[in-house]
Amino acid sequence: MTGTTTPGADVDRRWFKRFGRTGPAETRLFCFHFAGGNAALFRRWPQDLPWYIEPVAVQLPGRADRFTEQPYDRMTPLIDDLIEAIHPLLDRPFAFYGVSMGARVSWALTHALRERQLPLPRALFVAASVAPACDDGQWEWDGRDDGLEGYVREMGGTPVEVLDQPELLAGLLPTLRADLTVLSTHGFHPSTPLDLPVHAFAGTEDPEAHPDRMTDWSRETRAPFSLTPVPGGHFFDDAGRQQVVRAIVDHLT
Protein backbone atom coordinates (compact mmCIF):
# COMPACT_ATOMS: atom_id res chain seq x y z
CA MET A 1 0.00 0.00 0.00
CA THR A 2 1.17 3.52 -0.72
CA GLY A 3 0.23 7.07 0.11
CA THR A 4 -0.93 8.43 3.44
CA THR A 5 -4.08 7.84 5.43
CA THR A 6 -5.60 9.60 8.39
CA PRO A 7 -8.70 8.51 10.27
CA GLY A 8 -11.52 9.55 7.97
CA ALA A 9 -14.40 8.25 5.95
CA ASP A 10 -12.63 4.99 5.09
CA VAL A 11 -11.63 4.23 8.70
CA ASP A 12 -13.98 3.02 11.43
CA ARG A 13 -13.16 5.74 13.94
CA ARG A 14 -14.89 3.91 16.80
CA TRP A 15 -11.74 1.81 17.08
CA PHE A 16 -9.10 4.55 17.12
CA LYS A 17 -8.42 7.64 19.26
CA ARG A 18 -5.77 10.23 18.41
CA PHE A 19 -6.39 12.73 21.26
CA GLY A 20 -5.78 15.86 19.24
CA ARG A 21 -2.62 14.79 17.38
CA THR A 22 -2.72 16.10 13.81
CA GLY A 23 -0.27 16.23 10.94
CA PRO A 24 1.80 13.57 9.21
CA ALA A 25 4.15 11.26 11.08
CA GLU A 26 6.73 8.78 9.89
CA THR A 27 5.56 5.94 12.14
CA ARG A 28 2.23 5.06 13.75
CA LEU A 29 2.29 3.54 17.21
CA PHE A 30 -0.91 1.58 17.86
CA CYS A 31 -1.54 1.33 21.61
CA PHE A 32 -3.71 -1.40 23.18
CA HIS A 33 -5.21 -0.97 26.66
CA PHE A 34 -5.46 -3.50 29.49
CA ALA A 35 -8.49 -5.64 30.40
CA GLY A 36 -11.35 -3.50 31.66
CA GLY A 37 -9.55 -0.36 30.51
CA ASN A 38 -10.02 1.97 27.58
CA ALA A 39 -8.10 4.15 25.16
CA ALA A 40 -7.95 7.06 27.63
CA LEU A 41 -4.95 5.26 29.14
CA PHE A 42 -2.94 6.84 26.31
CA ARG A 43 -4.46 10.32 26.39
CA ARG A 44 -1.17 11.96 27.36
CA TRP A 45 1.00 10.09 24.87
CA PRO A 46 0.65 12.63 22.02
CA GLN A 47 2.42 15.28 24.09
CA ASP A 48 5.21 12.87 25.09
CA LEU A 49 6.07 11.49 21.67
CA PRO A 50 8.03 13.34 18.97
CA TRP A 51 6.24 14.53 15.86
CA TYR A 52 7.48 11.61 13.78
CA ILE A 53 5.72 9.00 15.97
CA GLU A 54 1.93 9.21 15.96
CA PRO A 55 0.18 7.38 18.81
CA VAL A 56 -3.14 5.81 17.83
CA ALA A 57 -4.99 4.33 20.79
CA VAL A 58 -7.22 1.33 20.09
CA GLN A 59 -10.66 1.38 21.73
CA LEU A 60 -12.29 -2.03 22.12
CA PRO A 61 -16.10 -2.36 22.33
CA GLY A 62 -17.90 -2.44 25.68
CA ARG A 63 -16.32 0.63 27.29
CA ALA A 64 -16.18 4.44 27.24
CA ASP A 65 -17.88 5.76 24.08
CA ARG A 66 -18.45 2.13 22.97
CA PHE A 67 -20.18 1.15 26.19
CA THR A 68 -23.41 0.11 24.47
CA GLU A 69 -21.56 -2.38 22.24
CA GLN A 70 -21.06 -5.98 23.28
CA PRO A 71 -17.48 -6.69 24.40
CA TYR A 72 -15.65 -9.59 22.81
CA ASP A 73 -15.14 -12.73 24.87
CA ARG A 74 -13.06 -14.61 22.27
CA MET A 75 -9.81 -13.60 20.61
CA THR A 76 -10.48 -14.84 17.05
CA PRO A 77 -13.51 -12.63 16.24
CA LEU A 78 -11.81 -9.71 17.97
CA ILE A 79 -8.73 -10.05 15.77
CA ASP A 80 -10.79 -10.60 12.61
CA ASP A 81 -12.75 -7.38 13.16
CA LEU A 82 -9.68 -5.47 14.30
CA ILE A 83 -7.81 -6.37 11.11
CA GLU A 84 -10.68 -5.05 9.03
CA ALA A 85 -10.69 -1.80 11.02
CA ILE A 86 -6.93 -1.25 11.12
CA HIS A 87 -6.12 -2.24 7.53
CA PRO A 88 -6.53 1.28 6.04
CA LEU A 89 -4.02 2.61 8.60
CA LEU A 90 -1.22 0.23 7.65
CA ASP A 91 -0.08 2.44 4.78
CA ARG A 92 3.05 3.65 6.58
CA PRO A 93 5.54 2.09 9.03
CA PHE A 94 3.94 1.20 12.35
CA ALA A 95 4.55 -0.52 15.67
CA PHE A 96 2.38 -2.05 18.40
CA TYR A 97 2.43 -1.35 22.15
CA GLY A 98 0.14 -3.40 24.37
CA VAL A 99 -0.42 -3.35 28.14
CA SER A 100 -1.46 -6.55 29.94
CA MET A 101 -4.39 -7.89 27.87
CA GLY A 102 -3.35 -5.39 25.18
CA ALA A 103 0.02 -7.14 24.91
CA ARG A 104 -1.69 -10.42 24.02
CA VAL A 105 -4.09 -8.73 21.60
CA SER A 106 -1.25 -6.97 19.77
CA TRP A 107 0.76 -10.23 19.68
CA ALA A 108 -2.19 -12.19 18.27
CA LEU A 109 -2.88 -9.40 15.79
CA THR A 110 0.73 -9.50 14.58
CA HIS A 111 0.49 -13.25 13.93
CA ALA A 112 -2.81 -12.75 12.09
CA LEU A 113 -1.30 -10.04 9.89
CA ARG A 114 1.55 -12.38 9.02
CA GLU A 115 -0.86 -15.19 8.18
CA ARG A 116 -2.75 -12.86 5.82
CA GLN A 117 0.50 -11.54 4.30
CA LEU A 118 -0.34 -8.00 5.37
CA PRO A 119 2.18 -5.38 6.53
CA LEU A 120 3.84 -6.18 9.84
CA PRO A 121 4.86 -3.84 12.67
CA ARG A 122 8.43 -2.63 12.90
CA ALA A 123 8.46 -3.83 16.50
CA LEU A 124 6.20 -5.28 19.17
CA PHE A 125 6.29 -3.62 22.59
CA VAL A 126 4.60 -5.58 25.40
CA ALA A 127 4.05 -4.53 29.01
CA ALA A 128 2.72 -6.16 32.18
CA SER A 129 1.84 -9.47 30.54
CA VAL A 130 3.14 -12.95 31.20
CA ALA A 131 4.74 -14.46 28.12
CA PRO A 132 2.40 -16.74 26.13
CA ALA A 133 4.79 -19.65 26.64
CA CYS A 134 4.05 -19.46 30.39
CA ASP A 135 0.34 -20.18 29.96
CA ASP A 136 -0.56 -23.26 31.97
CA GLY A 137 -4.34 -22.96 32.18
CA GLN A 138 -4.13 -21.27 35.57
CA TRP A 139 -5.22 -17.65 35.78
CA GLU A 140 -4.79 -15.18 38.63
CA TRP A 141 -8.46 -14.21 38.64
CA ASP A 142 -9.88 -17.76 38.78
CA GLY A 143 -10.94 -19.55 41.96
CA ARG A 144 -10.61 -16.58 44.31
CA ASP A 145 -12.76 -16.48 47.42
CA ASP A 146 -13.30 -12.75 46.87
CA GLY A 147 -14.11 -13.23 43.17
CA LEU A 148 -13.34 -10.91 40.29
CA GLU A 149 -13.90 -7.84 42.49
CA GLY A 150 -11.08 -8.97 44.76
CA TYR A 151 -8.78 -9.36 41.78
CA VAL A 152 -9.59 -5.82 40.63
CA ARG A 153 -8.82 -4.39 44.05
CA GLU A 154 -5.59 -6.34 44.42
CA MET A 155 -4.15 -5.39 41.03
CA GLY A 156 -4.76 -1.66 41.42
CA GLY A 157 -5.23 0.66 38.47
CA THR A 158 -8.98 1.11 39.03
CA PRO A 159 -9.92 4.59 40.32
CA VAL A 160 -10.97 4.70 43.96
CA GLU A 161 -14.21 6.45 43.00
CA VAL A 162 -15.15 3.36 40.98
CA LEU A 163 -14.21 0.88 43.72
CA ASP A 164 -16.19 2.87 46.29
CA GLN A 165 -19.35 3.05 44.19
CA PRO A 166 -21.04 -0.37 43.91
CA GLU A 167 -23.04 0.65 40.84
CA LEU A 168 -19.92 1.85 39.00
CA LEU A 169 -18.01 -1.28 39.92
CA ALA A 170 -20.92 -3.45 38.82
CA GLY A 171 -20.86 -1.67 35.46
CA LEU A 172 -17.15 -2.41 35.03
CA LEU A 173 -17.11 -6.10 35.93
CA PRO A 174 -19.01 -7.55 32.91
CA THR A 175 -16.60 -5.94 30.44
CA LEU A 176 -13.61 -6.98 32.53
CA ARG A 177 -14.93 -10.53 32.73
CA ALA A 178 -15.34 -10.63 28.94
CA ASP A 179 -11.83 -9.27 28.43
CA LEU A 180 -10.30 -11.85 30.75
CA THR A 181 -12.25 -14.59 28.99
CA VAL A 182 -10.61 -13.48 25.74
CA LEU A 183 -7.29 -14.37 27.38
CA SER A 184 -8.23 -17.56 29.17
CA THR A 185 -9.91 -19.15 26.13
CA HIS A 186 -7.34 -18.22 23.50
CA GLY A 187 -4.97 -21.19 23.70
CA PHE A 188 -2.90 -20.02 20.72
CA HIS A 189 0.56 -21.60 20.47
CA PRO A 190 2.12 -20.69 17.11
CA SER A 191 4.66 -23.14 15.74
CA THR A 192 6.72 -20.38 14.12
CA PRO A 193 7.95 -17.38 16.15
CA LEU A 194 7.76 -13.87 14.81
CA ASP A 195 10.61 -12.30 12.85
CA LEU A 196 10.49 -8.83 14.34
CA PRO A 197 11.97 -7.21 17.47
CA VAL A 198 10.08 -7.69 20.73
CA HIS A 199 10.69 -5.40 23.69
CA ALA A 200 9.09 -6.09 27.08
CA PHE A 201 8.40 -3.76 30.02
CA ALA A 202 7.89 -5.41 33.41
CA GLY A 203 7.00 -3.89 36.77
CA THR A 204 9.60 -4.91 39.36
CA GLU A 205 6.84 -5.38 41.96
CA ASP A 206 4.19 -6.82 39.64
CA PRO A 207 2.85 -10.04 41.23
CA GLU A 208 1.38 -11.20 37.92
CA ALA A 209 4.00 -10.24 35.31
CA HIS A 210 7.28 -9.90 37.17
CA PRO A 211 10.40 -9.44 34.99
CA ASP A 212 11.28 -13.10 35.60
CA ARG A 213 7.99 -14.13 34.00
CA MET A 214 8.31 -11.76 31.05
CA THR A 215 11.73 -12.92 29.88
CA ASP A 216 10.03 -15.80 28.06
CA TRP A 217 8.72 -13.29 25.53
CA SER A 218 12.13 -13.91 23.96
CA ARG A 219 10.72 -17.24 22.75
CA GLU A 220 8.09 -15.42 20.67
CA THR A 221 10.58 -14.02 18.15
CA ARG A 222 13.65 -14.98 16.16
CA ALA A 223 14.65 -11.31 16.05
CA PRO A 224 16.25 -9.36 18.92
CA PHE A 225 14.52 -9.33 22.30
CA SER A 226 15.06 -6.92 25.18
CA LEU A 227 13.42 -6.26 28.53
CA THR A 228 13.19 -3.09 30.61
CA PRO A 229 12.33 -3.41 34.33
CA VAL A 230 10.05 -0.55 35.43
CA PRO A 231 9.82 0.37 39.13
CA GLY A 232 6.37 -0.36 40.53
CA GLY A 233 3.55 -2.82 40.08
CA HIS A 234 1.21 -3.99 37.33
CA PHE A 235 0.09 -0.48 36.38
CA PHE A 236 2.92 1.97 35.72
CA ASP A 237 2.84 5.40 37.35
CA ASP A 238 3.69 8.59 35.50
CA ALA A 239 7.43 8.10 35.91
CA GLY A 240 7.11 4.54 34.62
CA ARG A 241 5.04 5.70 31.66
CA GLN A 242 7.70 8.23 30.72
CA GLN A 243 10.38 5.55 30.99
CA VAL A 244 8.39 3.35 28.61
CA VAL A 245 7.87 6.21 26.15
CA ARG A 246 11.58 7.05 26.10
CA ALA A 247 12.49 3.42 25.43
CA ILE A 248 9.97 3.15 22.60
CA VAL A 249 11.27 6.35 21.01
CA ASP A 250 14.85 5.05 21.25
CA HIS A 251 13.87 1.81 19.53
CA LEU A 252 11.87 3.46 16.76
CA THR A 253 14.26 6.32 16.03
Short mmCIF file of C-alpha atoms in Angstrom, two decimals, residues 25-226:
data_model
loop_
_atom_site.label_atom_id
_atom_site.label_comp_id
_atom_site.label_asym_id
_atom_site.label_seq_id
_atom_site.Cartn_x
_atom_site.Cartn_y
_atom_site.Cartn_z
CA ALA A 25 4.15 11.26 11.08
CA GLU A 26 6.73 8.78 9.89
CA THR A 27 5.56 5.94 12.14
CA ARG A 28 2.23 5.06 13.75
CA LEU A 29 2.29 3.54 17.21
CA PHE A 30 -0.91 1.58 17.86
CA CYS A 31 -1.54 1.33 21.61
CA PHE A 32 -3.71 -1.40 23.18
CA HIS A 33 -5.21 -0.97 26.66
CA PHE A 34 -5.46 -3.50 29.49
CA ALA A 35 -8.49 -5.64 30.40
CA GLY A 36 -11.35 -3.50 31.66
CA GLY A 37 -9.55 -0.36 30.51
CA ASN A 38 -10.02 1.97 27.58
CA ALA A 39 -8.10 4.15 25.16
CA ALA A 40 -7.95 7.06 27.63
CA LEU A 41 -4.95 5.26 29.14
CA PHE A 42 -2.94 6.84 26.31
CA ARG A 43 -4.46 10.32 26.39
CA ARG A 44 -1.17 11.96 27.36
CA TRP A 45 1.00 10.09 24.87
CA PRO A 46 0.65 12.63 22.02
CA GLN A 47 2.42 15.28 24.09
CA ASP A 48 5.21 12.87 25.09
CA LEU A 49 6.07 11.49 21.67
CA PRO A 50 8.03 13.34 18.97
CA TRP A 51 6.24 14.53 15.86
CA TYR A 52 7.48 11.61 13.78
CA ILE A 53 5.72 9.00 15.97
CA GLU A 54 1.93 9.21 15.96
CA PRO A 55 0.18 7.38 18.81
CA VAL A 56 -3.14 5.81 17.83
CA ALA A 57 -4.99 4.33 20.79
CA VAL A 58 -7.22 1.33 20.09
CA GLN A 59 -10.66 1.38 21.73
CA LEU A 60 -12.29 -2.03 22.12
CA PRO A 61 -16.10 -2.36 22.33
CA GLY A 62 -17.90 -2.44 25.68
CA ARG A 63 -16.32 0.63 27.29
CA ALA A 64 -16.18 4.44 27.24
CA ASP A 65 -17.88 5.76 24.08
CA ARG A 66 -18.45 2.13 22.97
CA PHE A 67 -20.18 1.15 26.19
CA THR A 68 -23.41 0.11 24.47
CA GLU A 69 -21.56 -2.38 22.24
CA GLN A 70 -21.06 -5.98 23.28
CA PRO A 71 -17.48 -6.69 24.40
CA TYR A 72 -15.65 -9.59 22.81
CA ASP A 73 -15.14 -12.73 24.87
CA ARG A 74 -13.06 -14.61 22.27
CA MET A 75 -9.81 -13.60 20.61
CA THR A 76 -10.48 -14.84 17.05
CA PRO A 77 -13.51 -12.63 16.24
CA LEU A 78 -11.81 -9.71 17.97
CA ILE A 79 -8.73 -10.05 15.77
CA ASP A 80 -10.79 -10.60 12.61
CA ASP A 81 -12.75 -7.38 13.16
CA LEU A 82 -9.68 -5.47 14.30
CA ILE A 83 -7.81 -6.37 11.11
CA GLU A 84 -10.68 -5.05 9.03
CA ALA A 85 -10.69 -1.80 11.02
CA ILE A 86 -6.93 -1.25 11.12
CA HIS A 87 -6.12 -2.24 7.53
CA PRO A 88 -6.53 1.28 6.04
CA LEU A 89 -4.02 2.61 8.60
CA LEU A 90 -1.22 0.23 7.65
CA ASP A 91 -0.08 2.44 4.78
CA ARG A 92 3.05 3.65 6.58
CA PRO A 93 5.54 2.09 9.03
CA PHE A 94 3.94 1.20 12.35
CA ALA A 95 4.55 -0.52 15.67
CA PHE A 96 2.38 -2.05 18.40
CA TYR A 97 2.43 -1.35 22.15
CA GLY A 98 0.14 -3.40 24.37
CA VAL A 99 -0.42 -3.35 28.14
CA SER A 100 -1.46 -6.55 29.94
CA MET A 101 -4.39 -7.89 27.87
CA GLY A 102 -3.35 -5.39 25.18
CA ALA A 103 0.02 -7.14 24.91
CA ARG A 104 -1.69 -10.42 24.02
CA VAL A 105 -4.09 -8.73 21.60
CA SER A 106 -1.25 -6.97 19.77
CA TRP A 107 0.76 -10.23 19.68
CA ALA A 108 -2.19 -12.19 18.27
CA LEU A 109 -2.88 -9.40 15.79
CA THR A 110 0.73 -9.50 14.58
CA HIS A 111 0.49 -13.25 13.93
CA ALA A 112 -2.81 -12.75 12.09
CA LEU A 113 -1.30 -10.04 9.89
CA ARG A 114 1.55 -12.38 9.02
CA GLU A 115 -0.86 -15.19 8.18
CA ARG A 116 -2.75 -12.86 5.82
CA GLN A 117 0.50 -11.54 4.30
CA LEU A 118 -0.34 -8.00 5.37
CA PRO A 119 2.18 -5.38 6.53
CA LEU A 120 3.84 -6.18 9.84
CA PRO A 121 4.86 -3.84 12.67
CA ARG A 122 8.43 -2.63 12.90
CA ALA A 123 8.46 -3.83 16.50
CA LEU A 124 6.20 -5.28 19.17
CA PHE A 125 6.29 -3.62 22.59
CA VAL A 126 4.60 -5.58 25.40
CA ALA A 127 4.05 -4.53 29.01
CA ALA A 128 2.72 -6.16 32.18
CA SER A 129 1.84 -9.47 30.54
CA VAL A 130 3.14 -12.95 31.20
CA ALA A 131 4.74 -14.46 28.12
CA PRO A 132 2.40 -16.74 26.13
CA ALA A 133 4.79 -19.65 26.64
CA CYS A 134 4.05 -19.46 30.39
CA ASP A 135 0.34 -20.18 29.96
CA ASP A 136 -0.56 -23.26 31.97
CA GLY A 137 -4.34 -22.96 32.18
CA GLN A 138 -4.13 -21.27 35.57
CA TRP A 139 -5.22 -17.65 35.78
CA GLU A 140 -4.79 -15.18 38.63
CA TRP A 141 -8.46 -14.21 38.64
CA ASP A 142 -9.88 -17.76 38.78
CA GLY A 143 -10.94 -19.55 41.96
CA ARG A 144 -10.61 -16.58 44.31
CA ASP A 145 -12.76 -16.48 47.42
CA ASP A 146 -13.30 -12.75 46.87
CA GLY A 147 -14.11 -13.23 43.17
CA LEU A 148 -13.34 -10.91 40.29
CA GLU A 149 -13.90 -7.84 42.49
CA GLY A 150 -11.08 -8.97 44.76
CA TYR A 151 -8.78 -9.36 41.78
CA VAL A 152 -9.59 -5.82 40.63
CA ARG A 153 -8.82 -4.39 44.05
CA GLU A 154 -5.59 -6.34 44.42
CA MET A 155 -4.15 -5.39 41.03
CA GLY A 156 -4.76 -1.66 41.42
CA GLY A 157 -5.23 0.66 38.47
CA THR A 158 -8.98 1.11 39.03
CA PRO A 159 -9.92 4.59 40.32
CA VAL A 160 -10.97 4.70 43.96
CA GLU A 161 -14.21 6.45 43.00
CA VAL A 162 -15.15 3.36 40.98
CA LEU A 163 -14.21 0.88 43.72
CA ASP A 164 -16.19 2.87 46.29
CA GLN A 165 -19.35 3.05 44.19
CA PRO A 166 -21.04 -0.37 43.91
CA GLU A 167 -23.04 0.65 40.84
CA LEU A 168 -19.92 1.85 39.00
CA LEU A 169 -18.01 -1.28 39.92
CA ALA A 170 -20.92 -3.45 38.82
CA GLY A 171 -20.86 -1.67 35.46
CA LEU A 172 -17.15 -2.41 35.03
CA LEU A 173 -17.11 -6.10 35.93
CA PRO A 174 -19.01 -7.55 32.91
CA THR A 175 -16.60 -5.94 30.44
CA LEU A 176 -13.61 -6.98 32.53
CA ARG A 177 -14.93 -10.53 32.73
CA ALA A 178 -15.34 -10.63 28.94
CA ASP A 179 -11.83 -9.27 28.43
CA LEU A 180 -10.30 -11.85 30.75
CA THR A 181 -12.25 -14.59 28.99
CA VAL A 182 -10.61 -13.48 25.74
CA LEU A 183 -7.29 -14.37 27.38
CA SER A 184 -8.23 -17.56 29.17
CA THR A 185 -9.91 -19.15 26.13
CA HIS A 186 -7.34 -18.22 23.50
CA GLY A 187 -4.97 -21.19 23.70
CA PHE A 188 -2.90 -20.02 20.72
CA HIS A 189 0.56 -21.60 20.47
CA PRO A 190 2.12 -20.69 17.11
CA SER A 191 4.66 -23.14 15.74
CA THR A 192 6.72 -20.38 14.12
CA PRO A 193 7.95 -17.38 16.15
CA LEU A 194 7.76 -13.87 14.81
CA ASP A 195 10.61 -12.30 12.85
CA LEU A 196 10.49 -8.83 14.34
CA PRO A 197 11.97 -7.21 17.47
CA VAL A 198 10.08 -7.69 20.73
CA HIS A 199 10.69 -5.40 23.69
CA ALA A 200 9.09 -6.09 27.08
CA PHE A 201 8.40 -3.76 30.02
CA ALA A 202 7.89 -5.41 33.41
CA GLY A 203 7.00 -3.89 36.77
CA THR A 204 9.60 -4.91 39.36
CA GLU A 205 6.84 -5.38 41.96
CA ASP A 206 4.19 -6.82 39.64
CA PRO A 207 2.85 -10.04 41.23
CA GLU A 208 1.38 -11.20 37.92
CA ALA A 209 4.00 -10.24 35.31
CA HIS A 210 7.28 -9.90 37.17
CA PRO A 211 10.40 -9.44 34.99
CA ASP A 212 11.28 -13.10 35.60
CA ARG A 213 7.99 -14.13 34.00
CA MET A 214 8.31 -11.76 31.05
CA THR A 215 11.73 -12.92 29.88
CA ASP A 216 10.03 -15.80 28.06
CA TRP A 217 8.72 -13.29 25.53
CA SER A 218 12.13 -13.91 23.96
CA ARG A 219 10.72 -17.24 22.75
CA GLU A 220 8.09 -15.42 20.67
CA THR A 221 10.58 -14.02 18.15
CA ARG A 222 13.65 -14.98 16.16
CA ALA A 223 14.65 -11.31 16.05
CA PRO A 224 16.25 -9.36 18.92
CA PHE A 225 14.52 -9.33 22.30
CA SER A 226 15.06 -6.92 25.18
#
